[in-house]
Every structure is written in C-alpha cells, then in structure tokens.
C-alpha cells in the first residue's frame, strides 16, 4: 500500500492476489489497524494518524479522494462546477467547499467519512472536464 501512488483502492484492485473473501478480510484488517479508511461501499483510502487529534484520518481531503475514486476507479467524468468557475473568474466571493462535485453520468455511490459526505451535481455534456 505504501508504495502505491494511488490513494484510493477497491477490492477489485487486489483480486489478482486472492479471492474476493480473502481480499475483503485483508481490507477489513487494514481498516482496523488504521492503515486504511473506508469512505464508501467498496472504496478504501490510505490513512494516517492526525498530529492534532490523534485520530485516524485519510491522507488526502475527502473531495480529492472522491475525485480520484470517480475518475480512476469508477470511470466517471468529473467537470468543473459552475460555483468553482465563478470563483476562479472572480465573479463570486464564495469559496467552493469541494464537497459538491460536478459529474457527467450517473453516480449512485455514497462517499463519506467522519460525518462529511460528497454530493453530486449532474451537468450537461458540453461542460469542460476538470483538471
């Protein structure tokens, strides 16, 4: 896990090593050990211990993990939201939180950690892809 450049994992990533049941048990053990966090059905992320609270937290903020999971694991196109575009163009002073992600296509998977969740905004096909 530490050598992987990815921060997000699914059980499918490890099925070449063993069967689904054993992979599931190994992932649950890594969650209990504090090496991974689970932030959605079948979605795991690298974890670390917070220096401030001493709690187990993800290595990246939840919006970044969600975007990585959507684009790399779930093959959903993420685009720049209208709010982010307005803020970047200095047309708005409200800073987008990143917890609303604009996507092309349907997403039925819930992503959340520690009481914070990601919401999706479905956009048309003529929107620009996010960088």
PDB file of C-alpha atoms in Angstrom:
ATOM      1  CA  UNK A   1       0.000   0.000   0.000  1.00  0.00           C
ATOM      2  CA  UNK A   2       2.743   2.454   0.927  1.00  0.00           C
ATOM      3  CA  UNK A   3       4.465   2.018  -2.433  1.00  0.00           C
ATOM      4  CA  UNK A   4       1.336   2.662  -4.453  1.00  0.00           C
ATOM      5  CA  UNK A   5       0.901   6.138  -5.944  1.00  0.00           C
ATOM      6  CA  UNK A   6      -2.868   5.753  -5.692  1.00  0.00           C
ATOM      7  CA  UNK A   7      -4.615   6.937  -2.557  1.00  0.00           C
ATOM      8  CA  UNK A   8      -7.884   5.133  -3.317  1.00  0.00           C
ATOM      9  CA  UNK A   9      -8.385   1.378  -3.574  1.00  0.00           C
ATOM     10  CA  UNK A  10     -11.207  -1.015  -4.367  1.00  0.00           C
ATOM     11  CA  UNK A  11     -11.318  -4.749  -3.687  1.00  0.00           C
ATOM     12  CA  UNK A  12     -11.123  -5.263  -7.452  1.00  0.00           C
ATOM     13  CA  UNK A  13      -7.540  -3.913  -7.355  1.00  0.00           C
ATOM     14  CA  UNK A  14      -6.432  -6.968  -5.363  1.00  0.00           C
ATOM     15  CA  UNK A  15      -8.409  -9.793  -6.942  1.00  0.00           C
ATOM     16  CA  UNK A  16      -5.322 -10.943  -8.865  1.00  0.00           C
ATOM     17  CA  UNK A  17      -3.736 -11.789  -5.486  1.00  0.00           C
ATOM     18  CA  UNK A  18      -6.533 -13.858  -3.973  1.00  0.00           C
ATOM     19  CA  UNK A  19     -10.279 -14.474  -3.873  1.00  0.00           C
ATOM     20  CA  UNK A  20     -12.913 -11.877  -3.018  1.00  0.00           C
ATOM     21  CA  UNK A  21     -13.488 -13.171   0.533  1.00  0.00           C
ATOM     22  CA  UNK A  22      -9.828 -13.131   1.497  1.00  0.00           C
ATOM     23  CA  UNK A  23      -9.311  -9.686  -0.055  1.00  0.00           C
ATOM     24  CA  UNK A  24     -12.299  -8.411   1.930  1.00  0.00           C
ATOM     25  CA  UNK A  25     -10.892  -9.825   5.174  1.00  0.00           C
ATOM     26  CA  UNK A  26      -7.471  -8.286   4.495  1.00  0.00           C
ATOM     27  CA  UNK A  27      -9.007  -4.874   3.771  1.00  0.00           C
ATOM     28  CA  UNK A  28     -11.086  -5.038   6.980  1.00  0.00           C
ATOM     29  CA  UNK A  29      -7.924  -5.880   8.953  1.00  0.00           C
ATOM     30  CA  UNK A  30      -6.102  -2.922   7.401  1.00  0.00           C
ATOM     31  CA  UNK A  31      -9.005  -0.650   8.371  1.00  0.00           C
ATOM     32  CA  UNK A  32      -8.880  -1.964  11.959  1.00  0.00           C
ATOM     33  CA  UNK A  33      -5.098  -1.447  12.024  1.00  0.00           C
ATOM     34  CA  UNK A  34      -5.508   2.170  10.908  1.00  0.00           C
ATOM     35  CA  UNK A  35      -3.684   1.689   7.594  1.00  0.00           C
ATOM     36  CA  UNK A  36      -6.827   2.352   5.528  1.00  0.00           C
ATOM     37  CA  UNK A  37     -10.152   4.104   5.981  1.00  0.00           C
ATOM     38  CA  UNK A  38     -13.387   3.072   4.339  1.00  0.00           C
ATOM     39  CA  UNK A  39     -15.233   6.012   2.793  1.00  0.00           C
ATOM     40  CA  UNK A  40     -17.823   4.292   0.638  1.00  0.00           C
ATOM     41  CA  UNK A  41     -19.111   0.893  -0.425  1.00  0.00           C
ATOM     42  CA  UNK A  42     -16.028  -0.830  -1.765  1.00  0.00           C
ATOM     43  CA  UNK A  43     -13.892   2.321  -1.514  1.00  0.00           C
ATOM     44  CA  UNK A  44     -10.833   2.495   0.710  1.00  0.00           C
ATOM     45  CA  UNK A  45      -8.168   5.183   1.108  1.00  0.00           C
ATOM     46  CA  UNK A  46      -4.735   5.366   2.692  1.00  0.00           C
ATOM     47  CA  UNK A  47      -4.852   6.647   6.252  1.00  0.00           C
ATOM     48  CA  UNK A  48      -2.569   8.363   8.739  1.00  0.00           C
ATOM     49  CA  UNK A  49      -2.808   9.481  12.339  1.00  0.00           C
ATOM     50  CA  UNK A  50      -3.664  13.152  12.877  1.00  0.00           C
ATOM     51  CA  UNK A  51      -0.995  15.089  14.771  1.00  0.00           C
ATOM     52  CA  UNK A  52      -3.679  17.334  16.306  1.00  0.00           C
ATOM     53  CA  UNK A  53      -6.369  14.887  17.388  1.00  0.00           C
ATOM     54  CA  UNK A  54      -4.503  11.554  17.229  1.00  0.00           C
ATOM     55  CA  UNK A  55      -7.433  10.123  15.215  1.00  0.00           C
ATOM     56  CA  UNK A  56      -7.094   8.089  12.029  1.00  0.00           C
ATOM     57  CA  UNK A  57      -7.724  10.365   9.022  1.00  0.00           C
ATOM     58  CA  UNK A  58      -7.316   9.993   5.236  1.00  0.00           C
ATOM     59  CA  UNK A  59      -4.012  11.113   3.699  1.00  0.00           C
ATOM     60  CA  UNK A  60      -5.901  13.494   1.379  1.00  0.00           C
ATOM     61  CA  UNK A  61      -9.044  15.583   1.902  1.00  0.00           C
ATOM     62  CA  UNK A  62     -12.344  13.828   1.155  1.00  0.00           C
ATOM     63  CA  UNK A  63     -13.101  15.850  -2.034  1.00  0.00           C
ATOM     64  CA  UNK A  64      -9.730  14.842  -3.520  1.00  0.00           C
ATOM     65  CA  UNK A  65     -10.314  11.184  -2.624  1.00  0.00           C
ATOM     66  CA  UNK A  66     -13.790  11.326  -4.144  1.00  0.00           C
ATOM     67  CA  UNK A  67     -12.495  12.827  -7.402  1.00  0.00           C
ATOM     68  CA  UNK A  68      -9.748  10.196  -7.600  1.00  0.00           C
ATOM     69  CA  UNK A  69     -12.269   7.417  -6.942  1.00  0.00           C
ATOM     70  CA  UNK A  70     -14.697   8.778  -9.524  1.00  0.00           C
ATOM     71  CA  UNK A  71     -12.172   9.315 -12.307  1.00  0.00           C
ATOM     72  CA  UNK A  72      -9.748   6.425 -11.811  1.00  0.00           C
ATOM     73  CA  UNK A  73     -11.825   3.663 -10.221  1.00  0.00           C
ATOM     74  CA  UNK A  74     -15.421   4.311 -11.282  1.00  0.00           C
ATOM     75  CA  UNK A  75     -14.645   5.841 -14.712  1.00  0.00           C
ATOM     76  CA  UNK A  76     -16.955   8.852 -14.235  1.00  0.00           C
ATOM     77  CA  UNK A  77     -16.074  12.181 -15.872  1.00  0.00           C
ATOM     78  CA  UNK A  78     -15.618  14.959 -13.301  1.00  0.00           C
ATOM     79  CA  UNK A  79     -16.053  18.539 -14.556  1.00  0.00           C
ATOM     80  CA  UNK A  80     -15.505  21.983 -13.076  1.00  0.00           C
ATOM     81  CA  UNK A  81     -18.603  23.123 -11.220  1.00  0.00           C
ATOM     82  CA  UNK A  82     -20.340  26.404 -12.007  1.00  0.00           C
ATOM     83  CA  UNK A  83     -19.510  27.673  -8.497  1.00  0.00           C
ATOM     84  CA  UNK A  84     -15.800  26.907  -8.866  1.00  0.00           C
ATOM     85  CA  UNK A  85     -15.696  28.513 -12.296  1.00  0.00           C
ATOM     86  CA  UNK A  86     -17.401  31.668 -10.967  1.00  0.00           C
ATOM     87  CA  UNK A  87     -14.985  31.851  -8.029  1.00  0.00           C
ATOM     88  CA  UNK A  88     -11.930  31.361 -10.279  1.00  0.00           C
ATOM     89  CA  UNK A  89     -13.170  34.101 -12.622  1.00  0.00           C
ATOM     90  CA  UNK A  90     -13.606  36.477  -9.625  1.00  0.00           C
ATOM     91  CA  UNK A  91     -17.359  36.627 -10.277  1.00  0.00           C
ATOM     92  CA  UNK A  92     -18.129  35.283  -6.798  1.00  0.00           C
ATOM     93  CA  UNK A  93     -16.554  35.699  -3.374  1.00  0.00           C
ATOM     94  CA  UNK A  94     -17.993  32.446  -2.017  1.00  0.00           C
ATOM     95  CA  UNK A  95     -15.255  29.853  -1.786  1.00  0.00           C
ATOM     96  CA  UNK A  96     -16.455  26.427  -3.029  1.00  0.00           C
ATOM     97  CA  UNK A  97     -16.027  23.721  -0.393  1.00  0.00           C
ATOM     98  CA  UNK A  98     -15.327  20.991  -2.922  1.00  0.00           C
ATOM     99  CA  UNK A  99     -17.943  18.750  -1.306  1.00  0.00           C
ATOM    100  CA  UNK A 100     -20.219  19.189  -4.326  1.00  0.00           C
ATOM    101  CA  UNK A 101     -18.654  17.524  -7.372  1.00  0.00           C
ATOM    102  CA  UNK A 102     -19.967  18.125 -10.869  1.00  0.00           C
ATOM    103  CA  UNK A 103     -20.124  14.886 -12.864  1.00  0.00           C
ATOM    104  CA  UNK A 104     -21.220  13.697 -16.281  1.00  0.00           C
ATOM    105  CA  UNK A 105     -23.144  10.496 -15.885  1.00  0.00           C
ATOM    106  CA  UNK A 106     -24.947   8.789 -13.062  1.00  0.00           C
ATOM    107  CA  UNK A 107     -23.276   8.121  -9.716  1.00  0.00           C
ATOM    108  CA  UNK A 108     -25.161   6.085  -7.143  1.00  0.00           C
ATOM    109  CA  UNK A 109     -22.298   5.531  -4.726  1.00  0.00           C
ATOM    110  CA  UNK A 110     -22.228   7.458  -1.440  1.00  0.00           C
ATOM    111  CA  UNK A 111     -18.862   8.721  -0.259  1.00  0.00           C
ATOM    112  CA  UNK A 112     -18.477   9.950   3.303  1.00  0.00           C
ATOM    113  CA  UNK A 113     -16.055   9.984   6.206  1.00  0.00           C
ATOM    114  CA  UNK A 114     -16.388  11.270   9.759  1.00  0.00           C
ATOM    115  CA  UNK A 115     -19.828  12.798   9.185  1.00  0.00           C
ATOM    116  CA  UNK A 116     -18.848  14.651   5.995  1.00  0.00           C
ATOM    117  CA  UNK A 117     -20.243  13.489   2.686  1.00  0.00           C
ATOM    118  CA  UNK A 118     -19.868  14.223  -1.002  1.00  0.00           C
ATOM    119  CA  UNK A 119     -22.803  15.386  -3.088  1.00  0.00           C
ATOM    120  CA  UNK A 120     -23.008  15.203  -6.882  1.00  0.00           C
ATOM    121  CA  UNK A 121     -24.312  17.714  -9.385  1.00  0.00           C
ATOM    122  CA  UNK A 122     -25.141  16.274 -12.777  1.00  0.00           C
ATOM    123  CA  UNK A 123     -24.145  18.542 -15.676  1.00  0.00           C
ATOM    124  CA  UNK A 124     -24.676  18.555 -19.427  1.00  0.00           C
ATOM    125  CA  UNK A 125     -22.334  17.079 -21.974  1.00  0.00           C
ATOM    126  CA  UNK A 126     -20.950  20.475 -23.084  1.00  0.00           C
ATOM    127  CA  UNK A 127     -19.180  21.255 -19.783  1.00  0.00           C
ATOM    128  CA  UNK A 128     -15.377  21.364 -19.569  1.00  0.00           C
ATOM    129  CA  UNK A 129     -13.525  18.454 -17.875  1.00  0.00           C
ATOM    130  CA  UNK A 130     -11.813  19.242 -14.552  1.00  0.00           C
ATOM    131  CA  UNK A 131      -8.034  19.232 -14.407  1.00  0.00           C
TER     132      UNK A 131
END
